[in-house]
Amino acid sequence: MHFSWVEPLDCPGRIVPSQVSEIFSTRQRGFTLTSKSSQFLHSYWLLHFEAVPFLGIPLIQLWAWVPIAPHATELVLEFKDQRRGPNRFLLGSFPIIFSIYQSERGSLLDIYCLLTYWMEVVPTLMTEEKIPPTNVAEASLNECFSAEGRRDAVLLLLFMPSLHSQPPLFHLPYVQEPFSPNVEQLILGIRGQNHQEPDRGQAPVPAERLCRLQERKVNLHRAAWGECIVAPKTFSFPSCQGTCLALNSELPQSNFECYKREAPTCSWLFQVCGPTRAKLFSLMVQDDEYKMSVHYMNTSLTEACGCS
């Protein structure tokens, strides 16, 4: 594939939900990924990135040895930070070949999957002194490469004889039609959407409607403002739904009688269905020609539900 040229996506002028835009502008929780250099060494392109938190000191240096087939076939990822000493540490090696395209100004390397891998791994590197397991991120990396042609691309310019050595990044969004409404509500986790308050005047519900985790699929390829988001573009947004019965060992007969009679006077036995375990939710956007920012959102993805 050949590109005449690519231009950075201009997102500031686009319509982005106000609450999402506010999170991006505050820059309180998250980190930046900055492209520092690229050089050709033997059968590899060596990419150097820098991860810096919005607040705090721990700076992480990242390197990616990108293989050039057929002479090399293994992607090798390394990192270094001051807390662990002056040496580089291996994050992993993968039998992965990146796509390279040609343009008028040089070669363009698609590093979208590499950025999403670092998006998952860097937060743990910044918070833990031991080298963390990367099984989940590795699975995401392989899944990302298998979806080529049905995902966004982030192109890094490799050869710039007349330009500054810092290689620029170009985000090319993959768009699907039609656009989906109410995406902002799903992502922001508006208060009251993640669990259901029991109706104190209603009868108990069948077992299949008791407290449970219900998946909602979000596809930002179909969101009107999704072009401004680099990653993730598709994900599950689980919510807790259903009714709880306070099954106390001291009150089994009371629970049974209330359930059988559908008695509204037993409403005190009901509890609230809500999250019992959640994980951090982040979004990556492009700041400028050389930098991506990962923002920790003011919400989290529910992993398990329970009654309380």
mmCIF file of C-alpha atoms in Angstrom:
data_model
loop_
_atom_site.group_PDB
_atom_site.id
_atom_site.type_symbol
_atom_site.label_atom_id
_atom_site.label_comp_id
_atom_site.label_asym_id
_atom_site.label_seq_id
_atom_site.Cartn_x
_atom_site.Cartn_y
_atom_site.Cartn_z
ATOM 1 C CA MET A 1 0.000 0.000 0.000
ATOM 2 C CA HIS A 2 1.253 3.502 -0.851
ATOM 3 C CA PHE A 3 0.312 6.784 0.848
ATOM 4 C CA SER A 4 0.692 10.102 -0.988
ATOM 5 C CA TRP A 5 0.965 11.604 2.496
ATOM 6 C CA VAL A 6 -0.847 11.540 5.783
ATOM 7 C CA GLU A 7 -1.763 14.407 8.082
ATOM 8 C CA PRO A 8 -2.343 14.303 11.866
ATOM 9 C CA LEU A 9 -6.022 14.029 12.774
ATOM 10 C CA ASP A 10 -7.346 17.376 14.015
ATOM 11 C CA CYS A 11 -9.479 16.443 17.005
ATOM 12 C CA PRO A 12 -9.659 19.678 19.065
ATOM 13 C CA GLY A 13 -12.151 21.184 16.637
ATOM 14 C CA ARG A 14 -14.307 18.079 16.514
ATOM 15 C CA ILE A 15 -17.347 17.401 18.640
ATOM 16 C CA VAL A 16 -16.227 15.485 21.723
ATOM 17 C CA PRO A 17 -18.592 14.913 24.680
ATOM 18 C CA SER A 18 -18.098 17.712 27.188
ATOM 19 C CA GLN A 19 -17.400 15.405 30.142
ATOM 20 C CA VAL A 20 -14.815 13.418 28.154
ATOM 21 C CA SER A 21 -13.174 16.633 26.942
ATOM 22 C CA GLU A 22 -12.996 17.870 30.543
ATOM 23 C CA ILE A 23 -11.176 14.696 31.651
ATOM 24 C CA PHE A 24 -8.649 15.092 28.841
ATOM 25 C CA SER A 25 -7.993 18.755 29.665
ATOM 26 C CA THR A 26 -7.421 18.270 33.415
ATOM 27 C CA ARG A 27 -4.518 15.806 32.905
ATOM 28 C CA GLN A 28 -4.535 14.657 36.525
ATOM 29 C CA ARG A 29 -4.394 10.866 36.133
ATOM 30 C CA GLY A 30 -2.542 9.101 33.343
ATOM 31 C CA PHE A 31 0.694 9.312 31.364
ATOM 32 C CA THR A 32 2.134 10.318 28.002
ATOM 33 C CA LEU A 33 3.882 8.139 25.411
ATOM 34 C CA THR A 34 6.335 10.220 23.400
ATOM 35 C CA SER A 35 8.168 9.106 20.276
ATOM 36 C CA LYS A 36 11.879 9.890 20.813
ATOM 37 C CA SER A 37 13.819 8.261 17.972
ATOM 38 C CA SER A 38 14.017 5.497 15.396
ATOM 39 C CA GLN A 39 17.073 3.948 13.803
ATOM 40 C CA PHE A 40 17.879 1.056 11.514
ATOM 41 C CA LEU A 41 20.157 -1.583 13.084
ATOM 42 C CA HIS A 42 20.952 -4.724 11.085
ATOM 43 C CA SER A 43 17.569 -6.430 10.496
ATOM 44 C CA TYR A 44 15.562 -4.284 12.916
ATOM 45 C CA TRP A 45 14.054 -0.866 13.352
ATOM 46 C CA LEU A 46 14.850 0.228 16.905
ATOM 47 C CA LEU A 47 12.093 2.486 18.255
ATOM 48 C CA HIS A 48 12.602 4.510 21.431
ATOM 49 C CA PHE A 49 9.622 5.883 23.397
ATOM 50 C CA GLU A 50 9.302 7.619 26.745
ATOM 51 C CA ALA A 51 6.423 7.162 29.228
ATOM 52 C CA VAL A 52 5.949 10.018 31.720
ATOM 53 C CA PRO A 53 3.086 10.277 34.282
ATOM 54 C CA PHE A 54 1.011 13.462 34.352
ATOM 55 C CA LEU A 55 1.897 13.809 38.038
ATOM 56 C CA GLY A 56 4.948 12.265 39.673
ATOM 57 C CA ILE A 57 8.493 11.271 38.821
ATOM 58 C CA PRO A 58 8.850 7.638 37.637
ATOM 59 C CA LEU A 59 9.837 7.965 33.980
ATOM 60 C CA ILE A 60 9.907 4.746 31.919
ATOM 61 C CA GLN A 61 12.121 4.315 28.844
ATOM 62 C CA LEU A 62 10.687 1.904 26.256
ATOM 63 C CA TRP A 63 12.380 0.208 23.320
ATOM 64 C CA ALA A 64 10.924 -1.913 20.546
ATOM 65 C CA TRP A 65 13.123 -3.952 18.218
ATOM 66 C CA VAL A 66 10.817 -4.231 15.204
ATOM 67 C CA PRO A 67 11.883 -7.085 12.881
ATOM 68 C CA ILE A 68 12.251 -6.676 9.145
ATOM 69 C CA ALA A 69 11.267 -9.891 7.380
ATOM 70 C CA PRO A 70 12.668 -12.219 6.181
ATOM 71 C CA HIS A 71 15.958 -11.486 7.996
ATOM 72 C CA ALA A 72 14.305 -11.143 11.435
ATOM 73 C CA THR A 73 10.947 -12.388 12.723
ATOM 74 C CA GLU A 74 10.825 -11.623 16.487
ATOM 75 C CA LEU A 75 9.531 -8.383 18.002
ATOM 76 C CA VAL A 76 11.606 -7.680 21.143
ATOM 77 C CA LEU A 77 10.374 -5.230 23.806
ATOM 78 C CA GLU A 78 12.546 -3.719 26.565
ATOM 79 C CA PHE A 79 12.194 -1.072 29.263
ATOM 80 C CA LYS A 80 14.291 0.829 31.808
ATOM 81 C CA ASP A 81 13.545 3.064 34.789
ATOM 82 C CA GLN A 82 15.685 4.592 37.528
ATOM 83 C CA ARG A 83 14.176 2.571 40.386
ATOM 84 C CA ARG A 84 15.424 -0.685 38.890
ATOM 85 C CA GLY A 85 18.932 0.536 38.068
ATOM 86 C CA PRO A 86 20.791 1.375 34.829
ATOM 87 C CA ASN A 87 20.069 -1.875 32.959
ATOM 88 C CA ARG A 88 17.348 -2.613 30.468
ATOM 89 C CA PHE A 89 14.834 -5.344 31.230
ATOM 90 C CA LEU A 90 13.105 -7.656 28.774
ATOM 91 C CA LEU A 91 9.314 -7.360 28.593
ATOM 92 C CA GLY A 92 8.902 -10.089 26.011
ATOM 93 C CA SER A 93 9.536 -11.288 22.468
ATOM 94 C CA PHE A 94 6.841 -12.150 19.947
ATOM 95 C CA PRO A 95 6.779 -13.715 16.443
ATOM 96 C CA ILE A 96 5.130 -10.609 14.983
ATOM 97 C CA ILE A 97 5.864 -8.661 11.794
ATOM 98 C CA PHE A 98 4.688 -5.041 11.543
ATOM 99 C CA SER A 99 3.103 -3.610 8.413
ATOM 100 C CA ILE A 100 5.277 -1.049 6.595
ATOM 101 C CA TYR A 101 3.872 1.334 3.987
ATOM 102 C CA GLN A 102 5.554 3.751 1.620
ATOM 103 C CA SER A 103 4.936 7.493 1.312
ATOM 104 C CA GLU A 104 6.556 10.411 -0.496
ATOM 105 C CA ARG A 105 8.658 11.241 2.580
ATOM 106 C CA GLY A 106 9.691 7.770 3.661
ATOM 107 C CA SER A 107 8.510 4.504 5.173
ATOM 108 C CA LEU A 108 5.541 4.366 7.571
ATOM 109 C CA LEU A 109 5.401 1.704 10.268
ATOM 110 C CA ASP A 110 2.019 0.777 11.787
ATOM 111 C CA ILE A 111 2.632 0.716 15.581
ATOM 112 C CA TYR A 112 -0.995 0.802 16.750
ATOM 113 C CA CYS A 113 -0.792 -2.599 18.462
ATOM 114 C CA LEU A 114 2.508 -1.682 20.099
ATOM 115 C CA LEU A 115 0.931 1.444 21.624
ATOM 116 C CA THR A 116 -2.055 -0.505 22.963
ATOM 117 C CA TYR A 117 0.345 -3.037 24.521
ATOM 118 C CA TRP A 118 2.261 -0.261 26.298
ATOM 119 C CA MET A 119 -1.048 1.296 27.327
ATOM 120 C CA GLU A 120 -1.772 -1.843 29.369
ATOM 121 C CA VAL A 121 1.738 -2.545 30.668
ATOM 122 C CA VAL A 122 3.097 0.911 31.600
ATOM 123 C CA PRO A 123 0.671 1.619 34.517
ATOM 124 C CA THR A 124 1.888 -1.538 36.261
ATOM 125 C CA LEU A 125 5.554 -0.695 35.570
ATOM 126 C CA MET A 126 5.002 2.700 37.186
ATOM 127 C CA THR A 127 3.381 1.350 40.348
ATOM 128 C CA GLU A 128 5.267 -1.900 41.026
ATOM 129 C CA GLU A 129 8.986 -2.425 41.542
ATOM 130 C CA LYS A 130 8.896 -6.064 40.479
ATOM 131 C CA ILE A 131 8.591 -6.834 36.788
ATOM 132 C CA PRO A 132 4.890 -7.660 36.381
ATOM 133 C CA PRO A 133 3.404 -10.584 34.420
ATOM 134 C CA THR A 134 2.251 -9.478 30.979
ATOM 135 C CA ASN A 135 0.050 -12.406 29.908
ATOM 136 C CA VAL A 136 -3.087 -10.298 29.446
ATOM 137 C CA ALA A 137 -1.259 -7.603 27.479
ATOM 138 C CA GLU A 138 0.419 -10.253 25.291
ATOM 139 C CA ALA A 139 -2.962 -11.777 24.444
ATOM 140 C CA SER A 140 -4.270 -8.318 23.540
ATOM 141 C CA LEU A 141 -1.208 -7.725 21.353
ATOM 142 C CA ASN A 142 -1.810 -10.912 19.358
ATOM 143 C CA GLU A 143 -5.532 -10.178 19.066
ATOM 144 C CA CYS A 144 -4.786 -6.666 17.810
ATOM 145 C CA PHE A 145 -2.505 -7.919 15.026
ATOM 146 C CA SER A 146 -5.106 -10.467 13.946
ATOM 147 C CA ALA A 147 -7.637 -7.645 13.473
ATOM 148 C CA GLU A 148 -5.533 -5.703 10.942
ATOM 149 C CA GLY A 149 -7.765 -4.063 8.343
ATOM 150 C CA ARG A 150 -10.634 -3.814 10.845
ATOM 151 C CA ARG A 151 -8.968 -1.439 13.324
ATOM 152 C CA ASP A 152 -7.308 1.969 13.549
ATOM 153 C CA ALA A 153 -3.710 2.527 12.458
ATOM 154 C CA VAL A 154 -1.007 4.705 13.999
ATOM 155 C CA LEU A 155 1.784 5.277 11.500
ATOM 156 C CA LEU A 156 5.307 6.258 12.569
ATOM 157 C CA LEU A 157 7.498 7.922 9.957
ATOM 158 C CA LEU A 158 10.828 6.082 9.824
ATOM 159 C CA PHE A 159 12.920 7.838 7.200
ATOM 160 C CA MET A 160 13.178 11.633 7.300
ATOM 161 C CA PRO A 161 16.437 12.835 5.694
ATOM 162 C CA SER A 162 15.537 16.532 5.898
ATOM 163 C CA LEU A 163 13.470 16.584 9.095
ATOM 164 C CA HIS A 164 14.120 16.429 12.827
ATOM 165 C CA SER A 165 15.143 12.990 14.082
ATOM 166 C CA GLN A 166 12.096 12.703 16.381
ATOM 167 C CA PRO A 167 9.666 10.572 14.304
ATOM 168 C CA PRO A 168 6.073 11.869 14.062
ATOM 169 C CA LEU A 169 2.907 9.802 14.585
ATOM 170 C CA PHE A 170 -0.220 9.798 12.420
ATOM 171 C CA HIS A 171 -3.506 8.357 13.673
ATOM 172 C CA LEU A 172 -5.765 6.945 10.940
ATOM 173 C CA PRO A 173 -9.175 5.989 12.399
ATOM 174 C CA TYR A 174 -11.176 3.060 11.098
ATOM 175 C CA VAL A 175 -14.805 4.155 10.784
ATOM 176 C CA GLN A 176 -17.947 2.021 10.618
ATOM 177 C CA GLU A 177 -21.476 3.101 9.833
ATOM 178 C CA PRO A 178 -23.948 3.822 11.254
ATOM 179 C CA PHE A 179 -22.890 5.814 14.313
ATOM 180 C CA SER A 180 -24.255 4.601 17.660
ATOM 181 C CA PRO A 181 -26.129 6.908 20.044
ATOM 182 C CA ASN A 182 -25.650 7.156 23.829
ATOM 183 C CA VAL A 183 -21.991 6.103 23.772
ATOM 184 C CA GLU A 184 -21.052 8.884 26.196
ATOM 185 C CA GLN A 185 -23.498 7.557 28.797
ATOM 186 C CA LEU A 186 -22.011 4.053 28.619
ATOM 187 C CA ILE A 187 -18.399 5.214 28.935
ATOM 188 C CA LEU A 188 -18.909 7.772 31.663
ATOM 189 C CA GLY A 189 -20.855 5.360 33.848
ATOM 190 C CA ILE A 190 -23.424 7.987 34.842
ATOM 191 C CA ARG A 191 -24.455 7.603 38.448
ATOM 192 C CA GLY A 192 -27.281 5.118 38.811
ATOM 193 C CA GLN A 193 -26.460 3.261 35.587
ATOM 194 C CA ASN A 194 -24.170 0.622 37.098
ATOM 195 C CA HIS A 195 -26.707 -0.907 39.467
ATOM 196 C CA GLN A 196 -30.427 -0.989 40.066
ATOM 197 C CA GLU A 197 -32.067 0.144 43.246
ATOM 198 C CA PRO A 198 -34.734 -2.360 44.333
ATOM 199 C CA ASP A 199 -38.282 -1.126 44.214
ATOM 200 C CA ARG A 200 -39.425 -1.488 47.798
ATOM 201 C CA GLY A 201 -43.048 -1.878 46.777
ATOM 202 C CA GLN A 202 -42.538 -4.626 44.209
ATOM 203 C CA ALA A 203 -42.668 -8.392 44.572
ATOM 204 C CA PRO A 204 -39.489 -10.477 44.403
ATOM 205 C CA VAL A 205 -38.288 -11.324 40.917
ATOM 206 C CA PRO A 206 -37.525 -14.757 39.416
ATOM 207 C CA ALA A 207 -34.034 -16.230 39.835
ATOM 208 C CA GLU A 208 -32.988 -15.280 36.312
ATOM 209 C CA ARG A 209 -33.526 -11.618 37.238
ATOM 210 C CA LEU A 210 -31.518 -11.668 40.449
ATOM 211 C CA CYS A 211 -28.252 -9.725 40.802
ATOM 212 C CA ARG A 212 -25.944 -10.475 37.874
ATOM 213 C CA LEU A 213 -23.326 -9.011 35.539
ATOM 214 C CA GLN A 214 -24.761 -7.864 32.231
ATOM 215 C CA GLU A 215 -22.466 -7.092 29.300
ATOM 216 C CA ARG A 216 -22.893 -4.078 27.044
ATOM 217 C CA LYS A 217 -20.810 -3.806 23.883
ATOM 218 C CA VAL A 218 -19.310 -0.419 23.008
ATOM 219 C CA ASN A 219 -17.905 0.215 19.524
ATOM 220 C CA LEU A 220 -16.208 3.584 19.130
ATOM 221 C CA HIS A 221 -15.679 2.844 15.440
ATOM 222 C CA ARG A 222 -19.379 3.733 15.243
ATOM 223 C CA ALA A 223 -19.388 6.700 17.630
ATOM 224 C CA ALA A 224 -19.568 10.152 16.069
ATOM 225 C CA TRP A 225 -16.604 11.295 18.193
ATOM 226 C CA GLY A 226 -14.782 7.949 18.180
ATOM 227 C CA GLU A 227 -12.266 9.095 15.562
ATOM 228 C CA CYS A 228 -10.570 11.194 18.249
ATOM 229 C CA ILE A 229 -9.940 8.137 20.463
ATOM 230 C CA VAL A 230 -6.875 6.070 19.586
ATOM 231 C CA ALA A 231 -7.628 3.138 21.921
ATOM 232 C CA PRO A 232 -9.544 1.180 22.970
ATOM 233 C CA LYS A 233 -12.074 1.300 20.151
ATOM 234 C CA THR A 234 -14.160 -1.750 21.066
ATOM 235 C CA PHE A 235 -14.753 -3.108 24.555
ATOM 236 C CA SER A 236 -17.367 -4.565 26.868
ATOM 237 C CA PHE A 237 -18.921 -2.196 29.380
ATOM 238 C CA PRO A 238 -20.472 -4.491 32.027
ATOM 239 C CA SER A 239 -23.111 -3.299 34.464
ATOM 240 C CA CYS A 240 -24.761 -4.816 37.534
ATOM 241 C CA GLN A 241 -28.463 -5.443 37.149
ATOM 242 C CA GLY A 242 -31.099 -7.345 39.058
ATOM 243 C CA THR A 243 -32.561 -7.586 42.533
ATOM 244 C CA CYS A 244 -31.023 -8.877 45.752
ATOM 245 C CA LEU A 245 -32.603 -10.910 48.534
ATOM 246 C CA ALA A 246 -30.877 -10.743 51.907
ATOM 247 C CA LEU A 247 -30.713 -14.478 52.531
ATOM 248 C CA ASN A 248 -29.735 -14.415 56.187
ATOM 249 C CA SER A 249 -29.347 -17.769 57.917
ATOM 250 C CA GLU A 250 -31.433 -16.459 60.810
ATOM 251 C CA LEU A 251 -34.295 -15.466 58.555
ATOM 252 C CA PRO A 252 -34.835 -18.303 56.034
ATOM 253 C CA GLN A 253 -38.511 -18.691 56.883
ATOM 254 C CA SER A 254 -39.112 -14.949 56.666
ATOM 255 C CA ASN A 255 -37.477 -14.796 53.252
ATOM 256 C CA PHE A 256 -39.521 -17.755 52.032
ATOM 257 C CA GLU A 257 -42.807 -16.298 53.292
ATOM 258 C CA CYS A 258 -42.072 -12.912 51.739
ATOM 259 C CA TYR A 259 -41.163 -14.490 48.424
ATOM 260 C CA LYS A 260 -44.282 -16.730 48.443
ATOM 261 C CA ARG A 261 -46.738 -13.989 49.449
ATOM 262 C CA GLU A 262 -45.076 -11.258 47.352
ATOM 263 C CA ALA A 263 -45.478 -9.062 50.421
ATOM 264 C CA PRO A 264 -44.428 -5.405 49.976
ATOM 265 C CA THR A 265 -44.008 -5.146 53.774
ATOM 266 C CA CYS A 266 -40.873 -7.302 53.487
ATOM 267 C CA SER A 267 -38.965 -4.681 51.497
ATOM 268 C CA TRP A 268 -36.374 -4.381 54.299
ATOM 269 C CA LEU A 269 -34.993 -7.753 53.233
ATOM 270 C CA PHE A 270 -33.803 -6.397 49.901
ATOM 271 C CA GLN A 271 -30.293 -5.144 49.227
ATOM 272 C CA VAL A 272 -28.630 -3.268 46.359
ATOM 273 C CA CYS A 273 -26.999 -5.036 43.411
ATOM 274 C CA GLY A 274 -23.665 -3.354 42.706
ATOM 275 C CA PRO A 275 -20.021 -3.905 41.687
ATOM 276 C CA THR A 276 -17.809 -5.984 43.990
ATOM 277 C CA ARG A 277 -14.721 -5.899 41.765
ATOM 278 C CA ALA A 278 -13.682 -3.423 39.071
ATOM 279 C CA LYS A 279 -10.658 -2.587 36.960
ATOM 280 C CA LEU A 280 -9.205 0.698 35.722
ATOM 281 C CA PHE A 281 -10.573 2.088 32.476
ATOM 282 C CA SER A 282 -8.378 4.256 30.255
ATOM 283 C CA LEU A 283 -8.581 6.040 26.920
ATOM 284 C CA MET A 284 -5.668 6.989 24.650
ATOM 285 C CA VAL A 285 -5.729 10.181 22.544
ATOM 286 C CA GLN A 286 -3.119 11.953 20.430
ATOM 287 C CA ASP A 287 -1.748 15.164 21.948
ATOM 288 C CA ASP A 288 0.470 16.343 19.138
ATOM 289 C CA GLU A 289 2.628 15.086 16.294
ATOM 290 C CA TYR A 290 4.915 13.101 18.584
ATOM 291 C CA LYS A 291 2.875 12.261 21.658
ATOM 292 C CA MET A 292 0.011 10.059 22.800
ATOM 293 C CA SER A 293 -1.690 10.475 26.179
ATOM 294 C CA VAL A 294 -3.380 7.748 28.216
ATOM 295 C CA HIS A 295 -6.079 9.161 30.517
ATOM 296 C CA TYR A 296 -7.468 7.208 33.463
ATOM 297 C CA MET A 297 -11.219 7.804 33.307
ATOM 298 C CA ASN A 298 -13.421 8.728 36.275
ATOM 299 C CA THR A 299 -15.068 5.339 36.009
ATOM 300 C CA SER A 300 -14.021 1.708 35.989
ATOM 301 C CA LEU A 301 -15.132 -1.485 34.283
ATOM 302 C CA THR A 302 -17.096 -3.839 36.515
ATOM 303 C CA GLU A 303 -15.736 -7.393 36.745
ATOM 304 C CA ALA A 304 -18.090 -8.885 39.354
ATOM 305 C CA CYS A 305 -21.411 -8.033 41.001
ATOM 306 C CA GLY A 306 -22.842 -8.696 44.430
ATOM 307 C CA CYS A 307 -25.466 -7.630 46.957
ATOM 308 C CA SER A 308 -24.895 -5.216 49.809
#
